[in-house]
C-alpha positions as a LaTeX table, in Angstrom:
\begin{tabular}{lrrr}
\hline
Residue & $x$ (\AA) & $y$ (\AA) & $z$ (\AA) \\
\hline
Met1 & 82.55 & 90.64 & 122.83 \\
Ala2 & 79.11 & 90.85 & 121.57 \\
Pro3 & 76.80 & 93.21 & 123.39 \\
Ala4 & 74.37 & 91.75 & 126.04 \\
Gly5 & 71.45 & 90.08 & 124.29 \\
Asn6 & 73.29 & 89.87 & 121.08 \\
Pro7 & 74.90 & 86.29 & 121.04 \\
Ala8 & 78.37 & 86.06 & 119.50 \\
Pro9 & 78.78 & 83.81 & 116.48 \\
Arg10 & 80.38 & 80.54 & 117.22 \\
Gly11 & 83.35 & 79.81 & 115.25 \\
Arg12 & 87.05 & 79.92 & 114.97 \\
Phe13 & 89.82 & 81.85 & 113.19 \\
Asp14 & 92.16 & 79.72 & 110.92 \\
Arg15 & 95.29 & 81.73 & 110.12 \\
Gly16 & 96.20 & 79.03 & 107.54 \\
Leu17 & 93.13 & 80.14 & 105.36 \\
Leu18 & 94.30 & 83.75 & 105.12 \\
Pro19 & 94.79 & 84.68 & 101.35 \\
Asp20 & 98.18 & 85.20 & 100.06 \\
Pro21 & 99.03 & 88.85 & 100.75 \\
Glu22 & 99.99 & 89.72 & 97.15 \\
Thr23 & 96.70 & 88.24 & 95.86 \\
Tyr24 & 94.68 & 89.91 & 98.44 \\
Tyr25 & 96.08 & 93.35 & 97.94 \\
Ile26 & 95.98 & 93.16 & 94.11 \\
Ala27 & 92.72 & 91.21 & 93.47 \\
Thr28 & 90.58 & 92.22 & 96.51 \\
Glu29 & 91.81 & 95.73 & 97.35 \\
Gly30 & 92.71 & 96.71 & 93.71 \\
Leu31 & 96.17 & 98.01 & 94.72 \\
Ala32 & 98.79 & 98.31 & 91.96 \\
Phe33 & 102.41 & 97.83 & 93.04 \\
Arg34 & 105.17 & 100.04 & 91.43 \\
Glu35 & 107.88 & 97.39 & 91.90 \\
Lys36 & 107.87 & 93.99 & 90.24 \\
Arg37 & 110.32 & 92.36 & 92.65 \\
Gly38 & 111.17 & 92.37 & 96.38 \\
Thr39 & 109.46 & 91.60 & 99.59 \\
Trp40 & 108.36 & 95.18 & 100.23 \\
Arg41 & 106.20 & 96.88 & 97.56 \\
Thr42 & 104.78 & 100.41 & 97.09 \\
Ala43 & 101.26 & 101.32 & 96.24 \\
Asp44 & 98.93 & 104.31 & 96.38 \\
Cys45 & 97.59 & 104.71 & 99.94 \\
Pro46 & 93.80 & 104.30 & 99.98 \\
Trp47 & 93.49 & 106.57 & 103.06 \\
His48 & 95.04 & 109.64 & 101.75 \\
Gly49 & 95.96 & 108.92 & 98.09 \\
Gly50 & 99.69 & 109.51 & 98.27 \\
Gln51 & 102.16 & 107.07 & 96.82 \\
Ser52 & 103.63 & 106.03 & 100.06 \\
Leu53 & 101.92 & 102.84 & 101.13 \\
Arg54 & 104.51 & 100.14 & 101.84 \\
Ile55 & 103.33 & 96.52 & 101.90 \\
Asn56 & 105.26 & 93.43 & 103.00 \\
Leu57 & 104.23 & 90.53 & 100.63 \\
Ala58 & 105.65 & 87.84 & 103.09 \\
Ser59 & 103.52 & 88.87 & 106.08 \\
Gly60 & 100.91 & 91.16 & 104.65 \\
Ala61 & 102.14 & 93.91 & 106.98 \\
Tyr62 & 101.48 & 97.53 & 105.71 \\
Ala63 & 102.56 & 101.04 & 106.68 \\
Cys64 & 101.88 & 104.28 & 104.94 \\
Met65 & 104.99 & 106.57 & 105.20 \\
Gly66 & 102.58 & 109.58 & 104.52 \\
Cys67 & 99.63 & 109.34 & 106.80 \\
Gly68 & 100.79 & 106.69 & 109.29 \\
Glu69 & 98.15 & 104.02 & 108.77 \\
Arg70 & 99.67 & 100.68 & 109.52 \\
Gly71 & 98.98 & 97.05 & 110.43 \\
Gly72 & 100.42 & 93.54 & 110.82 \\
Asp73 & 98.64 & 91.51 & 108.24 \\
Val74 & 95.69 & 91.44 & 105.67 \\
Ile75 & 93.23 & 91.00 & 108.63 \\
Ala76 & 94.35 & 94.37 & 110.01 \\
Phe77 & 94.16 & 95.92 & 106.49 \\
Ala78 & 90.55 & 94.83 & 106.14 \\
Met79 & 89.64 & 95.83 & 109.70 \\
Asn80 & 91.18 & 99.27 & 109.22 \\
Arg81 & 90.15 & 100.04 & 105.62 \\
His82 & 86.59 & 98.80 & 105.84 \\
Gly83 & 85.78 & 99.53 & 109.63 \\
Leu84 & 85.25 & 95.74 & 110.32 \\
Thr85 & 85.61 & 93.78 & 113.59 \\
Phe86 & 88.13 & 91.02 & 113.67 \\
Val87 & 85.49 & 88.37 & 113.06 \\
Glu88 & 83.86 & 90.34 & 110.21 \\
Ala89 & 87.28 & 90.82 & 108.52 \\
Ala90 & 88.09 & 87.10 & 108.99 \\
Arg91 & 84.73 & 86.12 & 107.53 \\
Arg92 & 85.31 & 88.38 & 104.53 \\
Leu93 & 88.76 & 86.83 & 104.00 \\
Gly94 & 87.44 & 83.29 & 104.41 \\
Cys95 & 89.46 & 82.44 & 107.43 \\
Trp96 & 86.66 & 82.36 & 109.96 \\
Ile97 & 85.16 & 78.82 & 110.25 \\
Glu98 & 81.49 & 78.96 & 111.35 \\
Asp99 & 79.90 & 75.98 & 113.21 \\
Gly100 & 76.30 & 77.18 & 112.50 \\
Ser101 & 75.15 & 78.07 & 116.01 \\
Ala102 & 75.34 & 81.19 & 118.16 \\
Ile103 & 76.03 & 81.33 & 121.92 \\
Ala104 & 76.28 & 84.13 & 124.36 \\
Pro105 & 79.85 & 85.11 & 125.20 \\
Pro106 & 81.22 & 82.69 & 127.85 \\
Pro107 & 81.83 & 84.08 & 131.41 \\
Thr108 & 84.92 & 81.81 & 131.84 \\
Arg109 & 87.65 & 80.43 & 129.71 \\
Pro110 & 86.26 & 78.05 & 126.98 \\
Ala111 & 86.93 & 74.60 & 127.92 \\
Gly112 & 87.37 & 73.25 & 124.37 \\
Leu113 & 90.08 & 75.58 & 123.33 \\
Ser114 & 93.40 & 73.84 & 122.75 \\
Ala115 & 96.62 & 75.44 & 123.83 \\
Ala116 & 97.68 & 75.96 & 120.35 \\
Asp117 & 94.46 & 77.68 & 119.54 \\
Ala118 & 94.64 & 79.92 & 122.64 \\
Leu119 & 98.23 & 80.97 & 121.81 \\
Ala120 & 97.20 & 81.81 & 118.21 \\
Leu121 & 94.33 & 83.78 & 119.47 \\
Ile122 & 96.41 & 85.63 & 122.00 \\
Ala123 & 99.05 & 86.31 & 119.36 \\
Ala124 & 96.51 & 87.78 & 116.94 \\
Asp125 & 95.02 & 89.99 & 119.80 \\
Ala126 & 98.51 & 90.91 & 121.01 \\
Glu127 & 99.42 & 92.07 & 117.48 \\
Leu128 & 96.14 & 94.11 & 117.30 \\
Leu129 & 96.72 & 95.68 & 120.58 \\
Ala130 & 100.36 & 96.61 & 119.72 \\
Ile131 & 99.45 & 98.07 & 116.35 \\
Glu132 & 96.59 & 100.13 & 117.86 \\
Ala133 & 98.93 & 101.35 & 120.73 \\
Leu134 & 101.47 & 102.45 & 118.15 \\
Arg135 & 98.83 & 104.22 & 116.22 \\
Val136 & 97.62 & 106.08 & 119.35 \\
Ala137 & 101.20 & 106.91 & 120.32 \\
Asn138 & 101.67 & 108.51 & 116.76 \\
Gly139 & 98.58 & 110.72 & 117.29 \\
His140 & 95.97 & 108.70 & 115.45 \\
Val141 & 92.49 & 109.08 & 116.98 \\
Leu142 & 90.70 & 105.73 & 117.07 \\
Asp143 & 87.15 & 105.47 & 115.71 \\
Gln144 & 84.59 & 103.35 & 117.43 \\
Asn145 & 85.25 & 100.24 & 115.48 \\
Ala146 & 88.92 & 100.23 & 116.57 \\
Arg147 & 88.08 & 101.05 & 120.20 \\
Gln148 & 85.59 & 98.19 & 120.24 \\
Ala149 & 88.21 & 95.83 & 118.59 \\
Ile150 & 90.80 & 96.86 & 121.24 \\
Ile151 & 88.35 & 96.14 & 124.09 \\
Asp152 & 87.26 & 92.85 & 122.64 \\
Ala153 & 90.93 & 91.78 & 122.24 \\
Ala154 & 91.87 & 92.82 & 125.78 \\
Arg155 & 88.96 & 90.86 & 127.17 \\
Arg156 & 89.96 & 87.85 & 125.26 \\
Val157 & 93.65 & 88.02 & 126.48 \\
Leu158 & 92.43 & 88.51 & 129.99 \\
Leu159 & 89.94 & 85.64 & 129.64 \\
Leu160 & 92.58 & 83.35 & 128.25 \\
Ala161 & 95.16 & 84.35 & 130.72 \\
Thr162 & 92.92 & 83.52 & 133.61 \\
Pro163 & 93.51 & 79.97 & 134.98 \\
Pro164 & 90.63 & 77.74 & 135.76 \\
Gly165 & 89.30 & 78.88 & 139.16 \\
Gly166 & 89.40 & 82.53 & 138.17 \\
Arg167 & 92.51 & 83.97 & 139.91 \\
Arg168 & 95.82 & 85.00 & 138.17 \\
\hline
\end{tabular}
């Protein structure tokens, strides 16, 4: 959520607009794959430089066998690599649709959110929470951006899980 007094941008995430993982990793991130075939490819790790970053070209998931950096898709990679929030990463990847206005974060569940959009948002947030929990379990120390992303994701999940009327 945006800090008090700093309205959150109004918009929505559209997973269908995510770039193709192979195109993203090669053209945007400048990675070079050693293999020419297969779902999983190997590249140099941008975090530690070793030749141990494994990338799934079907889902965009990545995991470095050397330093432990990992994530579930190209959004997670952009967030982790460039220190971005979810919305910043989605904007950078062209899958955040702005509506041109700004509003303060709502105190209750958004009325206009369809069930499908709510499930997609919860799924993305649950994936982020799971990835970060695994990173912490493996000894990774979270930076401020990652901590804020976790807090924002947890708040969204709780907000969406709260039925109208406010009690679960």
